Amino acid sequence: MTTVVHMLRHGEVHNPEKILYGRLPGYRLSERGQRQALTVAEAVAGHDLVHVVASPLQRAQETAAPIAAAHRLDIATDEGLIEAGNQFEGLHVAVGDGALREPKHWPKLVNPFKPSWGEPYLEIAHRMLGAVHRAREAALGHEALCVSHQLPIWTLRRFLEGKRLWHDPRRRQCSLASLTSLVFEGDELREIVYSEPAGATDPKVTGA
């Protein structure tokens, strides 16, 4: 029995302050992000989707909406898909600028392998894997779509591929509104397929 779980990164967010918004409430999709969500909805229109689930954050719920509507499905919510916790939430964190230049924040940077500034990579991988299997069970023999965030999706992928979890954020293959599709035979993962129905974007853009 083949089941596919699509991990969809949400679309572009309205973030004029260019801060790292993390789990902060109230961050909605930009107009471009709304178009990206519609593009993905069109791309998966012919898929056998029977379950759509999203992170509780507004940008993920808004990205899921046109996809769920097109398949006449309700949007389920799974806390396991939420953005990674980060102690720099609400701050400017561009390299060489903002919070990273302030000595009071330097102790948060002592261990990039965990990382020391936020939710440990291994915890992210485990909660995301739990969300994947809940979605797989809800869509056995069909397809499910989970809307989440860049770092959690990329961490999950590296975990499933047996790679180290710490990494260079500039090399993430997880564009806005991209799909990382997990193909299962029974409960065994057989393949990971990556696609960008809304086009490629810069992984260094602030926020996820």
PDB file of C-alpha atoms in Angstrom:
ATOM      1  CA  MET A   1       0.000   0.000   0.000  1.00  0.00           C
ATOM      2  CA  THR A   2       1.527   3.310  -1.129  1.00  0.00           C
ATOM      3  CA  THR A   3       0.885   6.443   0.895  1.00  0.00           C
ATOM      4  CA  VAL A   4       2.405   9.839   0.134  1.00  0.00           C
ATOM      5  CA  VAL A   5       2.850  12.564   2.740  1.00  0.00           C
ATOM      6  CA  HIS A   6       3.680  15.944   1.194  1.00  0.00           C
ATOM      7  CA  MET A   7       5.511  18.382   3.470  1.00  0.00           C
ATOM      8  CA  LEU A   8       4.685  21.879   2.195  1.00  0.00           C
ATOM      9  CA  ARG A   9       6.548  24.949   3.363  1.00  0.00           C
ATOM     10  CA  HIS A  10       4.163  27.897   3.687  1.00  0.00           C
ATOM     11  CA  GLY A  11       4.230  30.842   1.268  1.00  0.00           C
ATOM     12  CA  GLU A  12       5.937  34.202   1.638  1.00  0.00           C
ATOM     13  CA  VAL A  13       5.001  36.171   4.767  1.00  0.00           C
ATOM     14  CA  HIS A  14       4.202  39.874   5.147  1.00  0.00           C
ATOM     15  CA  ASN A  15       7.199  40.927   7.232  1.00  0.00           C
ATOM     16  CA  PRO A  16       8.106  44.574   6.522  1.00  0.00           C
ATOM     17  CA  GLU A  17      10.228  44.783   9.699  1.00  0.00           C
ATOM     18  CA  LYS A  18      12.439  41.914   8.434  1.00  0.00           C
ATOM     19  CA  ILE A  19      12.523  40.267  11.847  1.00  0.00           C
ATOM     20  CA  LEU A  20      12.746  36.627  12.778  1.00  0.00           C
ATOM     21  CA  TYR A  21       9.096  36.092  13.690  1.00  0.00           C
ATOM     22  CA  GLY A  22       9.273  32.404  14.650  1.00  0.00           C
ATOM     23  CA  ARG A  23       6.158  31.453  16.592  1.00  0.00           C
ATOM     24  CA  LEU A  24       4.929  35.027  17.098  1.00  0.00           C
ATOM     25  CA  PRO A  25       1.215  35.400  16.277  1.00  0.00           C
ATOM     26  CA  GLY A  26      -0.210  37.604  13.560  1.00  0.00           C
ATOM     27  CA  TYR A  27       2.197  36.950  10.699  1.00  0.00           C
ATOM     28  CA  ARG A  28       0.076  36.422   7.615  1.00  0.00           C
ATOM     29  CA  LEU A  29       0.892  35.615   4.016  1.00  0.00           C
ATOM     30  CA  SER A  30       1.919  38.459   1.739  1.00  0.00           C
ATOM     31  CA  GLU A  31       0.118  38.914  -1.576  1.00  0.00           C
ATOM     32  CA  ARG A  32       2.902  36.919  -3.187  1.00  0.00           C
ATOM     33  CA  GLY A  33       2.500  34.231  -0.535  1.00  0.00           C
ATOM     34  CA  GLN A  34      -1.206  33.994  -1.302  1.00  0.00           C
ATOM     35  CA  ARG A  35      -0.394  33.519  -4.988  1.00  0.00           C
ATOM     36  CA  GLN A  36       2.135  30.834  -4.087  1.00  0.00           C
ATOM     37  CA  ALA A  37      -0.520  28.972  -2.083  1.00  0.00           C
ATOM     38  CA  LEU A  38      -2.886  29.103  -5.045  1.00  0.00           C
ATOM     39  CA  THR A  39      -0.125  27.859  -7.349  1.00  0.00           C
ATOM     40  CA  VAL A  40       0.456  24.841  -5.124  1.00  0.00           C
ATOM     41  CA  ALA A  41      -3.294  24.206  -4.963  1.00  0.00           C
ATOM     42  CA  GLU A  42      -3.337  24.085  -8.760  1.00  0.00           C
ATOM     43  CA  ALA A  43      -0.265  21.840  -8.845  1.00  0.00           C
ATOM     44  CA  VAL A  44      -1.832  19.230  -6.555  1.00  0.00           C
ATOM     45  CA  ALA A  45      -5.371  19.535  -7.922  1.00  0.00           C
ATOM     46  CA  GLY A  46      -5.171  16.114  -9.547  1.00  0.00           C
ATOM     47  CA  HIS A  47      -3.605  14.393  -6.561  1.00  0.00           C
ATOM     48  CA  ASP A  48      -5.412  11.897  -4.362  1.00  0.00           C
ATOM     49  CA  LEU A  49      -5.408  14.127  -1.288  1.00  0.00           C
ATOM     50  CA  VAL A  50      -7.672  12.942   1.521  1.00  0.00           C
ATOM     51  CA  HIS A  51      -6.068  14.758   4.471  1.00  0.00           C
ATOM     52  CA  VAL A  52      -4.744  18.322   4.849  1.00  0.00           C
ATOM     53  CA  VAL A  53      -3.098  19.337   8.111  1.00  0.00           C
ATOM     54  CA  ALA A  54      -1.167  22.453   9.090  1.00  0.00           C
ATOM     55  CA  SER A  55       0.920  24.053  11.786  1.00  0.00           C
ATOM     56  CA  PRO A  56      -1.257  26.222  14.061  1.00  0.00           C
ATOM     57  CA  LEU A  57       0.528  29.397  12.899  1.00  0.00           C
ATOM     58  CA  GLN A  58      -1.466  31.770  10.686  1.00  0.00           C
ATOM     59  CA  ARG A  59       0.826  31.619   7.658  1.00  0.00           C
ATOM     60  CA  ALA A  60       0.590  27.820   7.549  1.00  0.00           C
ATOM     61  CA  GLN A  61      -3.186  27.799   7.944  1.00  0.00           C
ATOM     62  CA  GLU A  62      -3.530  30.369   5.138  1.00  0.00           C
ATOM     63  CA  THR A  63      -1.286  28.319   2.858  1.00  0.00           C
ATOM     64  CA  ALA A  64      -3.357  25.202   3.509  1.00  0.00           C
ATOM     65  CA  ALA A  65      -6.710  26.913   2.877  1.00  0.00           C
ATOM     66  CA  PRO A  66      -6.911  26.888  -0.945  1.00  0.00           C
ATOM     67  CA  ILE A  67      -5.590  23.330  -1.102  1.00  0.00           C
ATOM     68  CA  ALA A  68      -8.137  22.043   1.402  1.00  0.00           C
ATOM     69  CA  ALA A  69     -10.931  23.964  -0.326  1.00  0.00           C
ATOM     70  CA  ALA A  70     -10.055  22.526  -3.724  1.00  0.00           C
ATOM     71  CA  HIS A  71     -10.341  18.995  -2.328  1.00  0.00           C
ATOM     72  CA  ARG A  72     -13.369  19.787  -0.144  1.00  0.00           C
ATOM     73  CA  LEU A  73     -11.470  18.938   3.008  1.00  0.00           C
ATOM     74  CA  ASP A  74     -11.301  20.521   6.431  1.00  0.00           C
ATOM     75  CA  ILE A  75      -7.899  21.666   7.673  1.00  0.00           C
ATOM     76  CA  ALA A  76      -6.662  19.656  10.633  1.00  0.00           C
ATOM     77  CA  THR A  77      -4.111  21.267  12.974  1.00  0.00           C
ATOM     78  CA  ASP A  78      -1.077  19.495  14.406  1.00  0.00           C
ATOM     79  CA  GLU A  79       1.208  21.206  16.943  1.00  0.00           C
ATOM     80  CA  GLY A  80       3.971  18.859  15.825  1.00  0.00           C
ATOM     81  CA  LEU A  81       4.290  20.883  12.601  1.00  0.00           C
ATOM     82  CA  ILE A  82       4.923  24.230  14.317  1.00  0.00           C
ATOM     83  CA  GLU A  83       7.953  26.439  13.665  1.00  0.00           C
ATOM     84  CA  ALA A  84      11.089  25.748  15.701  1.00  0.00           C
ATOM     85  CA  GLY A  85      11.428  27.575  19.008  1.00  0.00           C
ATOM     86  CA  ASN A  86      14.038  30.351  18.840  1.00  0.00           C
ATOM     87  CA  GLN A  87      15.343  32.774  21.471  1.00  0.00           C
ATOM     88  CA  PHE A  88      15.868  35.453  18.801  1.00  0.00           C
ATOM     89  CA  GLU A  89      12.139  35.748  18.021  1.00  0.00           C
ATOM     90  CA  GLY A  90      11.118  39.326  17.321  1.00  0.00           C
ATOM     91  CA  LEU A  91      14.683  40.496  16.618  1.00  0.00           C
ATOM     92  CA  HIS A  92      16.747  41.395  13.559  1.00  0.00           C
ATOM     93  CA  VAL A  93      19.270  38.603  13.058  1.00  0.00           C
ATOM     94  CA  ALA A  94      20.994  39.313   9.745  1.00  0.00           C
ATOM     95  CA  VAL A  95      24.647  38.228   9.751  1.00  0.00           C
ATOM     96  CA  GLY A  96      26.817  41.037  11.151  1.00  0.00           C
ATOM     97  CA  ASP A  97      23.832  43.120  12.126  1.00  0.00           C
ATOM     98  CA  GLY A  98      21.054  43.398  14.679  1.00  0.00           C
ATOM     99  CA  ALA A  99      20.955  41.093  17.693  1.00  0.00           C
ATOM    100  CA  LEU A 100      24.074  39.150  16.700  1.00  0.00           C
ATOM    101  CA  ARG A 101      26.224  42.243  17.294  1.00  0.00           C
ATOM    102  CA  GLU A 102      25.084  42.629  20.902  1.00  0.00           C
ATOM    103  CA  PRO A 103      27.296  40.895  23.508  1.00  0.00           C
ATOM    104  CA  LYS A 104      24.286  40.071  25.699  1.00  0.00           C
ATOM    105  CA  HIS A 105      23.128  37.624  23.013  1.00  0.00           C
ATOM    106  CA  TRP A 106      26.472  35.896  22.443  1.00  0.00           C
ATOM    107  CA  PRO A 107      25.959  33.189  25.131  1.00  0.00           C
ATOM    108  CA  LYS A 108      23.039  31.908  23.044  1.00  0.00           C
ATOM    109  CA  LEU A 109      25.487  31.087  20.237  1.00  0.00           C
ATOM    110  CA  VAL A 110      27.906  28.861  22.164  1.00  0.00           C
ATOM    111  CA  ASN A 111      26.694  25.562  20.705  1.00  0.00           C
ATOM    112  CA  PRO A 112      25.560  25.692  17.052  1.00  0.00           C
ATOM    113  CA  PHE A 113      25.316  21.902  16.936  1.00  0.00           C
ATOM    114  CA  LYS A 114      22.387  21.635  19.356  1.00  0.00           C
ATOM    115  CA  PRO A 115      21.586  24.583  18.701  1.00  0.00           C
ATOM    116  CA  SER A 116      21.955  26.595  21.920  1.00  0.00           C
ATOM    117  CA  TRP A 117      19.700  29.435  20.718  1.00  0.00           C
ATOM    118  CA  GLY A 118      16.557  27.379  20.294  1.00  0.00           C
ATOM    119  CA  GLU A 119      14.754  24.058  20.085  1.00  0.00           C
ATOM    120  CA  PRO A 120      17.232  21.177  19.673  1.00  0.00           C
ATOM    121  CA  TYR A 121      17.381  19.717  16.179  1.00  0.00           C
ATOM    122  CA  LEU A 122      16.693  16.196  17.432  1.00  0.00           C
ATOM    123  CA  GLU A 123      13.513  17.326  19.205  1.00  0.00           C
ATOM    124  CA  ILE A 124      12.370  19.036  15.999  1.00  0.00           C
ATOM    125  CA  ALA A 125      13.008  15.859  13.995  1.00  0.00           C
ATOM    126  CA  HIS A 126      11.120  13.654  16.445  1.00  0.00           C
ATOM    127  CA  ARG A 127       8.019  15.837  16.677  1.00  0.00           C
ATOM    128  CA  MET A 128       7.930  16.288  12.902  1.00  0.00           C
ATOM    129  CA  LEU A 129       8.247  12.538  12.375  1.00  0.00           C
ATOM    130  CA  GLY A 130       5.324  12.034  14.730  1.00  0.00           C
ATOM    131  CA  ALA A 131       3.239  14.461  12.680  1.00  0.00           C
ATOM    132  CA  VAL A 132       4.215  12.656   9.476  1.00  0.00           C
ATOM    133  CA  HIS A 133       3.085   9.297  10.781  1.00  0.00           C
ATOM    134  CA  ARG A 134      -0.187  10.719  12.091  1.00  0.00           C
ATOM    135  CA  ALA A 135      -0.825  12.136   8.608  1.00  0.00           C
ATOM    136  CA  ARG A 136       0.200   8.861   6.960  1.00  0.00           C
ATOM    137  CA  GLU A 137      -2.217   6.903   9.118  1.00  0.00           C
ATOM    138  CA  ALA A 138      -5.019   9.371   8.299  1.00  0.00           C
ATOM    139  CA  ALA A 139      -4.422   8.917   4.565  1.00  0.00           C
ATOM    140  CA  LEU A 140      -3.476   5.245   4.201  1.00  0.00           C
ATOM    141  CA  GLY A 141      -3.368   4.277   0.546  1.00  0.00           C
ATOM    142  CA  HIS A 142      -3.853   7.904  -0.532  1.00  0.00           C
ATOM    143  CA  GLU A 143      -2.055  11.230  -0.070  1.00  0.00           C
ATOM    144  CA  ALA A 144      -1.794  13.715   2.800  1.00  0.00           C
ATOM    145  CA  LEU A 145      -0.424  17.246   2.786  1.00  0.00           C
ATOM    146  CA  CYS A 146       1.188  18.856   5.846  1.00  0.00           C
ATOM    147  CA  VAL A 147       1.953  22.585   5.916  1.00  0.00           C
ATOM    148  CA  SER A 148       4.945  23.448   8.066  1.00  0.00           C
ATOM    149  CA  HIS A 149       8.050  25.663   8.103  1.00  0.00           C
ATOM    150  CA  GLN A 150      11.515  25.682   6.552  1.00  0.00           C
ATOM    151  CA  LEU A 151      13.715  24.578   9.460  1.00  0.00           C
ATOM    152  CA  PRO A 152      11.390  21.796  10.700  1.00  0.00           C
ATOM    153  CA  ILE A 153      10.954  20.376   7.187  1.00  0.00           C
ATOM    154  CA  TRP A 154      14.672  20.520   6.414  1.00  0.00           C
ATOM    155  CA  THR A 155      15.572  18.992   9.783  1.00  0.00           C
ATOM    156  CA  LEU A 156      13.100  16.167   9.187  1.00  0.00           C
ATOM    157  CA  ARG A 157      14.542  15.493   5.743  1.00  0.00           C
ATOM    158  CA  ARG A 158      18.121  15.354   7.043  1.00  0.00           C
ATOM    159  CA  PHE A 159      17.012  13.032   9.849  1.00  0.00           C
ATOM    160  CA  LEU A 160      15.277  10.680   7.400  1.00  0.00           C
ATOM    161  CA  GLU A 161      18.301  10.705   5.088  1.00  0.00           C
ATOM    162  CA  GLY A 162      20.611   9.814   7.974  1.00  0.00           C
ATOM    163  CA  LYS A 163      22.559  13.075   7.763  1.00  0.00           C
ATOM    164  CA  ARG A 164      23.845  15.160  10.663  1.00  0.00           C
ATOM    165  CA  LEU A 165      21.189  17.599  11.830  1.00  0.00           C
ATOM    166  CA  TRP A 166      23.334  20.710  12.245  1.00  0.00           C
ATOM    167  CA  HIS A 167      23.909  22.389   8.907  1.00  0.00           C
ATOM    168  CA  ASP A 168      24.548  25.603   6.979  1.00  0.00           C
ATOM    169  CA  PRO A 169      21.159  27.393   6.676  1.00  0.00           C
ATOM    170  CA  ARG A 170      22.271  28.891   3.365  1.00  0.00           C
ATOM    171  CA  ARG A 171      22.251  25.427   1.798  1.00  0.00           C
ATOM    172  CA  ARG A 172      18.729  24.356   2.730  1.00  0.00           C
ATOM    173  CA  GLN A 173      16.723  22.929  -0.155  1.00  0.00           C
ATOM    174  CA  CYS A 174      13.328  24.113   1.036  1.00  0.00           C
ATOM    175  CA  SER A 175      12.027  27.090  -0.935  1.00  0.00           C
ATOM    176  CA  LEU A 176       8.856  28.948  -0.086  1.00  0.00           C
ATOM    177  CA  ALA A 177       5.809  26.851  -1.030  1.00  0.00           C
ATOM    178  CA  SER A 178       8.026  23.887  -1.929  1.00  0.00           C
ATOM    179  CA  LEU A 179       7.008  20.265  -1.497  1.00  0.00           C
ATOM    180  CA  THR A 180       9.134  17.605   0.172  1.00  0.00           C
ATOM    181  CA  SER A 181       7.142  14.466  -0.574  1.00  0.00           C
ATOM    182  CA  LEU A 182       7.630  11.301   1.463  1.00  0.00           C
ATOM    183  CA  VAL A 183       6.601   8.108  -0.330  1.00  0.00           C
ATOM    184  CA  PHE A 184       5.758   5.175   1.943  1.00  0.00           C
ATOM    185  CA  GLU A 185       5.165   1.526   1.118  1.00  0.00           C
ATOM    186  CA  GLY A 186       3.235   0.360   4.135  1.00  0.00           C
ATOM    187  CA  ASP A 187       4.995   2.050   7.043  1.00  0.00           C
ATOM    188  CA  GLU A 188       8.419   2.043   5.343  1.00  0.00           C
ATOM    189  CA  LEU A 189       9.791   5.191   3.700  1.00  0.00           C
ATOM    190  CA  ARG A 190      10.831   4.375   0.132  1.00  0.00           C
ATOM    191  CA  GLU A 191      11.579   7.734  -1.467  1.00  0.00           C
ATOM    192  CA  ILE A 192      11.856  11.481  -0.858  1.00  0.00           C
ATOM    193  CA  VAL A 193      10.917  13.729  -3.772  1.00  0.00           C
ATOM    194  CA  TYR A 194      11.502  17.488  -3.741  1.00  0.00           C
ATOM    195  CA  SER A 195       9.680  19.950  -6.020  1.00  0.00           C
ATOM    196  CA  GLU A 196       9.113  23.698  -6.320  1.00  0.00           C
ATOM    197  CA  PRO A 197       5.700  24.328  -7.923  1.00  0.00           C
ATOM    198  CA  ALA A 198       5.928  28.046  -7.065  1.00  0.00           C
ATOM    199  CA  GLY A 199       9.584  28.422  -8.078  1.00  0.00           C
ATOM    200  CA  ALA A 200      12.834  28.701  -6.158  1.00  0.00           C
ATOM    201  CA  THR A 201      13.527  31.241  -3.406  1.00  0.00           C
ATOM    202  CA  ASP A 202      16.567  32.266  -1.390  1.00  0.00           C
ATOM    203  CA  PRO A 203      16.979  30.086   1.740  1.00  0.00           C
ATOM    204  CA  LYS A 204      18.644  33.016   3.538  1.00  0.00           C
ATOM    205  CA  VAL A 205      15.501  35.164   3.594  1.00  0.00           C
ATOM    206  CA  THR A 206      14.702  36.112   7.210  1.00  0.00           C
ATOM    207  CA  GLY A 207      11.913  34.092   8.700  1.00  0.00           C
ATOM    208  CA  ALA A 208      10.499  30.694   7.900  1.00  0.00           C
TER     209      ALA A 208
END
